[in-house]
Amino acid sequence: MEANKEVLEIIGQFAIEGKLLGIKSNTEGHINSTFISTFQEGTSLRKYTHQLVNGVVFPHPEQVMENIQAITGHIQLKLRQQGADQIDKRCLQLIPTKTGNFFTKDSEGRLWRTYRYIDGVKTFSVLSDAMDAYLLGGAIGTFALQLSDFDGRKLHVTIPDFHDMHVRYEQLDAAIERDNAKRLASVLDEIGFLRENRSRGMLLIDELKNGKLPLRVTHNDTKMNNVLFSEQNGEALCVIDLDTVMSGTCLFDTGDMIRTGTCTAKEDETNLSKVHFNLSLFQSLVQGYYEKAKTFLTPAETNLIAESGRNITQIMAVRFLTDYLNGDIYYHIDRPSHNLDRTRTQIALIKDMDRQWEDVQKSLHRIVSP
Ligand code: GN1
Ligand code: MG
């Protein structure tokens, strides 16, 4: 989507002081449409993030906003109580409209929101440094800790069964059955691999449903580029993209952190010889996470941290392949093979985890059972 007159009109509805200098579109996310504006207020420049929430992915976007308001309020209060510095950089902050709501709707009924833009930060799409991995793990662990006393039952379920592997496999089965995009013949190897791994993939969701894993507040999209790092001192400041905050097992979040933080290539890399699982980054990620989360984690959770990385990589392979077979109706794509490329990187990553599995487990146990 372009930064057109309609976007300008939407931005005008939010309670922002000063003069608009410019807007540009940001194409990083796979789901929502995002614009960054710059305003001049007196002598200072202030930036804002405006987002059109994808109404197909989130059929009840008002509920997404209620969840975000509740958890950002909770985290901001915690930060204030702790006397934290730079609170505006450590938690997303919604900007209200001129009439005091946290969103507005456009002429087609679609929901728009505005956040204060967090400046002076960077994100990673591939990690190479163990210290960054340690800090990333710390940020995800801190997020979980900040919300460990928030009652997850108060949150809306904005995407039902989001991390339910049974449901994701049923969606894949249906996509195979329909073969809408006539792509089935080209993905038989990928389907074979995912079918072989089907029953192992059910472990997390089954342990959650049978009560062996506790229900907590989870972010559900802790991929590495949803963590903002300070450009100034490299500190991991803030976990963003709160759309999928719901209740679940914290292993969904360790899993996505491991999936993205240990992979030596981008999620959509086409040269699979670049896709590896980096064990030393795994160790640093888990160390960083565990130091923050050990006060609340149960043994059942800590024991499954490595498995969670494999599990969430698998669910993403299933979801990308499903979308490829359905004709790319869910994720934004820039090329016809985009969802297939994403599927293949996920499978390559699982295969490399498996090659190193014994060491992965040893590494986990060195950290969690000193
Ligand atoms: C989507 O918000 P975004 O584009 O970062 C997806 C996540 C996937 C991710 C894969 C609501 O996240 O579940 O892990 O793509 N979000 C939704 O890159 O489906
Ligand atoms: Mg997201």
PDB file of N, CA, C and O in Angstrom, residues 251-289:
ATOM      1  N   LEU A 251       6.985 -21.657  25.763  1.00  0.00           N
ATOM      2  CA  LEU A 251       7.834 -22.357  24.790  1.00  0.00           C
ATOM      3  C   LEU A 251       7.524 -21.931  23.357  1.00  0.00           C
ATOM      4  O   LEU A 251       8.361 -22.079  22.473  1.00  0.00           O
ATOM      5  N   PHE A 252       6.338 -21.368  23.119  1.00  0.00           N
ATOM      6  CA  PHE A 252       6.088 -20.813  21.781  1.00  0.00           C
ATOM      7  C   PHE A 252       7.082 -19.673  21.535  1.00  0.00           C
ATOM      8  O   PHE A 252       7.563 -19.472  20.418  1.00  0.00           O
ATOM      9  N   ASP A 253       7.365 -18.918  22.602  1.00  0.00           N
ATOM     10  CA  ASP A 253       8.251 -17.753  22.440  1.00  0.00           C
ATOM     11  C   ASP A 253       9.725 -18.140  22.428  1.00  0.00           C
ATOM     12  O   ASP A 253      10.500 -17.606  21.634  1.00  0.00           O
ATOM     13  N   THR A 254      10.128 -19.097  23.293  1.00  0.00           N
ATOM     14  CA  THR A 254      11.522 -19.544  23.192  1.00  0.00           C
ATOM     15  C   THR A 254      11.724 -20.173  21.812  1.00  0.00           C
ATOM     16  O   THR A 254      12.770 -20.004  21.185  1.00  0.00           O
ATOM     17  N   GLY A 255      10.691 -20.841  21.332  1.00  0.00           N
ATOM     18  CA  GLY A 255      10.800 -21.535  20.050  1.00  0.00           C
ATOM     19  C   GLY A 255      11.052 -20.587  18.894  1.00  0.00           C
ATOM     20  O   GLY A 255      11.939 -20.820  18.070  1.00  0.00           O
ATOM     21  N   ASP A 256      10.291 -19.506  18.831  1.00  0.00           N
ATOM     22  CA  ASP A 256      10.465 -18.585  17.691  1.00  0.00           C
ATOM     23  C   ASP A 256      11.778 -17.816  17.813  1.00  0.00           C
ATOM     24  O   ASP A 256      12.417 -17.484  16.814  1.00  0.00           O
ATOM     25  N   MET A 257      12.180 -17.579  19.054  1.00  0.00           N
ATOM     26  CA  MET A 257      13.478 -16.924  19.283  1.00  0.00           C
ATOM     27  C   MET A 257      14.608 -17.839  18.787  1.00  0.00           C
ATOM     28  O   MET A 257      15.532 -17.391  18.102  1.00  0.00           O
ATOM     29  N   ILE A 258      14.509 -19.126  19.083  1.00  0.00           N
ATOM     30  CA  ILE A 258      15.550 -20.072  18.649  1.00  0.00           C
ATOM     31  C   ILE A 258      15.495 -20.257  17.131  1.00  0.00           C
ATOM     32  O   ILE A 258      16.524 -20.245  16.449  1.00  0.00           O
ATOM     33  N   ARG A 259      14.299 -20.393  16.589  1.00  0.00           N
ATOM     34  CA  ARG A 259      14.145 -20.557  15.133  1.00  0.00           C
ATOM     35  C   ARG A 259      14.858 -19.444  14.375  1.00  0.00           C
ATOM     36  O   ARG A 259      15.591 -19.684  13.418  1.00  0.00           O
ATOM     37  N   THR A 260      14.641 -18.215  14.813  1.00  0.00           N
ATOM     38  CA  THR A 260      15.188 -17.087  14.037  1.00  0.00           C
ATOM     39  C   THR A 260      16.597 -16.713  14.489  1.00  0.00           C
ATOM     40  O   THR A 260      17.419 -16.328  13.671  1.00  0.00           O
ATOM     41  N   GLY A 261      16.862 -16.855  15.804  1.00  0.00           N
ATOM     42  CA  GLY A 261      18.141 -16.377  16.340  1.00  0.00           C
ATOM     43  C   GLY A 261      19.315 -17.311  16.070  1.00  0.00           C
ATOM     44  O   GLY A 261      20.463 -16.896  16.116  1.00  0.00           O
ATOM     45  N   THR A 262      19.027 -18.590  15.791  1.00  0.00           N
ATOM     46  CA  THR A 262      20.152 -19.517  15.578  1.00  0.00           C
ATOM     47  C   THR A 262      20.435 -19.756  14.106  1.00  0.00           C
ATOM     48  O   THR A 262      21.399 -20.426  13.763  1.00  0.00           O
ATOM     49  N   CYS A 263      19.591 -19.251  13.236  1.00  0.00           N
ATOM     50  CA  CYS A 263      19.714 -19.596  11.813  1.00  0.00           C
ATOM     51  C   CYS A 263      20.727 -18.666  11.149  1.00  0.00           C
ATOM     52  O   CYS A 263      20.675 -17.453  11.328  1.00  0.00           O
ATOM     53  N   THR A 264      21.618 -19.254  10.382  1.00  0.00           N
ATOM     54  CA  THR A 264      22.702 -18.466   9.773  1.00  0.00           C
ATOM     55  C   THR A 264      22.262 -17.753   8.493  1.00  0.00           C
ATOM     56  O   THR A 264      23.079 -17.110   7.841  1.00  0.00           O
ATOM     57  N   ALA A 265      20.996 -17.910   8.119  1.00  0.00           N
ATOM     58  CA  ALA A 265      20.519 -17.231   6.910  1.00  0.00           C
ATOM     59  C   ALA A 265      19.139 -16.652   7.169  1.00  0.00           C
ATOM     60  O   ALA A 265      18.480 -16.996   8.149  1.00  0.00           O
ATOM     61  N   LYS A 266      18.695 -15.786   6.262  1.00  0.00           N
ATOM     62  CA  LYS A 266      17.381 -15.176   6.422  1.00  0.00           C
ATOM     63  C   LYS A 266      16.273 -16.203   6.180  1.00  0.00           C
ATOM     64  O   LYS A 266      16.484 -17.220   5.533  1.00  0.00           O
ATOM     65  N   GLU A 267      15.096 -15.898   6.670  1.00  0.00           N
ATOM     66  CA  GLU A 267      13.960 -16.820   6.586  1.00  0.00           C
ATOM     67  C   GLU A 267      13.626 -17.186   5.133  1.00  0.00           C
ATOM     68  O   GLU A 267      13.094 -18.261   4.854  1.00  0.00           O
ATOM     69  N   ASP A 268      13.938 -16.279   4.199  1.00  0.00           N
ATOM     70  CA  ASP A 268      13.574 -16.547   2.800  1.00  0.00           C
ATOM     71  C   ASP A 268      14.803 -16.733   1.906  1.00  0.00           C
ATOM     72  O   ASP A 268      14.729 -16.515   0.697  1.00  0.00           O
ATOM     73  N   GLU A 269      15.909 -17.156   2.505  1.00  0.00           N
ATOM     74  CA  GLU A 269      17.132 -17.412   1.730  1.00  0.00           C
ATOM     75  C   GLU A 269      16.850 -18.488   0.650  1.00  0.00           C
ATOM     76  O   GLU A 269      16.202 -19.493   0.928  1.00  0.00           O
ATOM     77  N   THR A 270      17.349 -18.255  -0.552  1.00  0.00           N
ATOM     78  CA  THR A 270      17.114 -19.254  -1.608  1.00  0.00           C
ATOM     79  C   THR A 270      18.289 -20.226  -1.748  1.00  0.00           C
ATOM     80  O   THR A 270      18.134 -21.307  -2.303  1.00  0.00           O
ATOM     81  N   ASN A 271      19.451 -19.828  -1.236  1.00  0.00           N
ATOM     82  CA  ASN A 271      20.609 -20.719  -1.290  1.00  0.00           C
ATOM     83  C   ASN A 271      20.677 -21.532   0.008  1.00  0.00           C
ATOM     84  O   ASN A 271      21.186 -21.067   1.034  1.00  0.00           O
ATOM     85  N   LEU A 272      20.158 -22.766  -0.046  1.00  0.00           N
ATOM     86  CA  LEU A 272      20.017 -23.539   1.191  1.00  0.00           C
ATOM     87  C   LEU A 272      21.356 -23.948   1.801  1.00  0.00           C
ATOM     88  O   LEU A 272      21.411 -24.304   2.980  1.00  0.00           O
ATOM     89  N   SER A 273      22.430 -23.864   1.015  1.00  0.00           N
ATOM     90  CA  SER A 273      23.730 -24.221   1.607  1.00  0.00           C
ATOM     91  C   SER A 273      24.155 -23.170   2.646  1.00  0.00           C
ATOM     92  O   SER A 273      25.088 -23.390   3.407  1.00  0.00           O
ATOM     93  N   LYS A 274      23.440 -22.041   2.675  1.00  0.00           N
ATOM     94  CA  LYS A 274      23.756 -21.025   3.699  1.00  0.00           C
ATOM     95  C   LYS A 274      22.967 -21.237   4.994  1.00  0.00           C
ATOM     96  O   LYS A 274      23.186 -20.539   5.979  1.00  0.00           O
ATOM     97  N   VAL A 275      22.008 -22.164   4.962  1.00  0.00           N
ATOM     98  CA  VAL A 275      21.105 -22.308   6.119  1.00  0.00           C
ATOM     99  C   VAL A 275      21.656 -23.338   7.105  1.00  0.00           C
ATOM    100  O   VAL A 275      21.691 -24.534   6.814  1.00  0.00           O
ATOM    101  N   HIS A 276      22.102 -22.856   8.250  1.00  0.00           N
ATOM    102  CA  HIS A 276      22.611 -23.757   9.287  1.00  0.00           C
ATOM    103  C   HIS A 276      22.063 -23.360  10.643  1.00  0.00           C
ATOM    104  O   HIS A 276      21.643 -22.214  10.830  1.00  0.00           O
ATOM    105  N   PHE A 277      22.141 -24.310  11.558  1.00  0.00           N
ATOM    106  CA  PHE A 277      21.789 -24.052  12.961  1.00  0.00           C
ATOM    107  C   PHE A 277      23.097 -23.770  13.693  1.00  0.00           C
ATOM    108  O   PHE A 277      24.016 -24.596  13.660  1.00  0.00           O
ATOM    109  N   ASN A 278      23.189 -22.626  14.343  1.00  0.00           N
ATOM    110  CA  ASN A 278      24.429 -22.254  15.025  1.00  0.00           C
ATOM    111  C   ASN A 278      24.309 -22.567  16.523  1.00  0.00           C
ATOM    112  O   ASN A 278      23.597 -21.889  17.269  1.00  0.00           O
ATOM    113  N   LEU A 279      25.037 -23.592  16.934  1.00  0.00           N
ATOM    114  CA  LEU A 279      24.921 -24.084  18.312  1.00  0.00           C
ATOM    115  C   LEU A 279      25.404 -23.059  19.338  1.00  0.00           C
ATOM    116  O   LEU A 279      24.837 -22.936  20.424  1.00  0.00           O
ATOM    117  N   SER A 280      26.429 -22.298  18.988  1.00  0.00           N
ATOM    118  CA  SER A 280      26.932 -21.360  20.000  1.00  0.00           C
ATOM    119  C   SER A 280      25.954 -20.197  20.177  1.00  0.00           C
ATOM    120  O   SER A 280      25.780 -19.681  21.288  1.00  0.00           O
ATOM    121  N   LEU A 281      25.257 -19.816  19.088  1.00  0.00           N
ATOM    122  CA  LEU A 281      24.217 -18.784  19.252  1.00  0.00           C
ATOM    123  C   LEU A 281      23.059 -19.333  20.081  1.00  0.00           C
ATOM    124  O   LEU A 281      22.475 -18.623  20.906  1.00  0.00           O
ATOM    125  N   PHE A 282      22.737 -20.603  19.883  1.00  0.00           N
ATOM    126  CA  PHE A 282      21.681 -21.249  20.680  1.00  0.00           C
ATOM    127  C   PHE A 282      22.018 -21.141  22.167  1.00  0.00           C
ATOM    128  O   PHE A 282      21.204 -20.752  22.997  1.00  0.00           O
ATOM    129  N   GLN A 283      23.263 -21.474  22.467  1.00  0.00           N
ATOM    130  CA  GLN A 283      23.686 -21.465  23.865  1.00  0.00           C
ATOM    131  C   GLN A 283      23.541 -20.062  24.485  1.00  0.00           C
ATOM    132  O   GLN A 283      23.027 -19.906  25.589  1.00  0.00           O
ATOM    133  N   SER A 284      23.962 -19.052  23.725  1.00  0.00           N
ATOM    134  CA  SER A 284      23.885 -17.684  24.252  1.00  0.00           C
ATOM    135  C   SER A 284      22.446 -17.209  24.379  1.00  0.00           C
ATOM    136  O   SER A 284      22.087 -16.539  25.354  1.00  0.00           O
ATOM    137  N   LEU A 285      21.632 -17.555  23.397  1.00  0.00           N
ATOM    138  CA  LEU A 285      20.211 -17.168  23.450  1.00  0.00           C
ATOM    139  C   LEU A 285      19.551 -17.743  24.688  1.00  0.00           C
ATOM    140  O   LEU A 285      18.861 -17.046  25.437  1.00  0.00           O
ATOM    141  N   VAL A 286      19.772 -19.054  24.886  1.00  0.00           N
ATOM    142  CA  VAL A 286      19.102 -19.736  25.996  1.00  0.00           C
ATOM    143  C   VAL A 286      19.648 -19.236  27.335  1.00  0.00           C
ATOM    144  O   VAL A 286      18.900 -19.032  28.290  1.00  0.00           O
ATOM    145  N   GLN A 287      20.945 -19.005  27.373  1.00  0.00           N
ATOM    146  CA  GLN A 287      21.549 -18.454  28.602  1.00  0.00           C
ATOM    147  C   GLN A 287      20.889 -17.110  28.958  1.00  0.00           C
ATOM    148  O   GLN A 287      20.476 -16.883  30.096  1.00  0.00           O
ATOM    149  N   GLY A 288      20.778 -16.232  27.948  1.00  0.00           N
ATOM    150  CA  GLY A 288      20.178 -14.902  28.179  1.00  0.00           C
ATOM    151  C   GLY A 288      18.741 -15.026  28.637  1.00  0.00           C
ATOM    152  O   GLY A 288      18.288 -14.342  29.559  1.00  0.00           O
ATOM    153  N   TYR A 289      17.999 -15.909  27.996  1.00  0.00           N
ATOM    154  CA  TYR A 289      16.583 -16.103  28.335  1.00  0.00           C
ATOM    155  C   TYR A 289      16.451 -16.666  29.751  1.00  0.00           C
ATOM    156  O   TYR A 289      15.693 -16.163  30.581  1.00  0.00           O
TER     157      TYR A 289
END
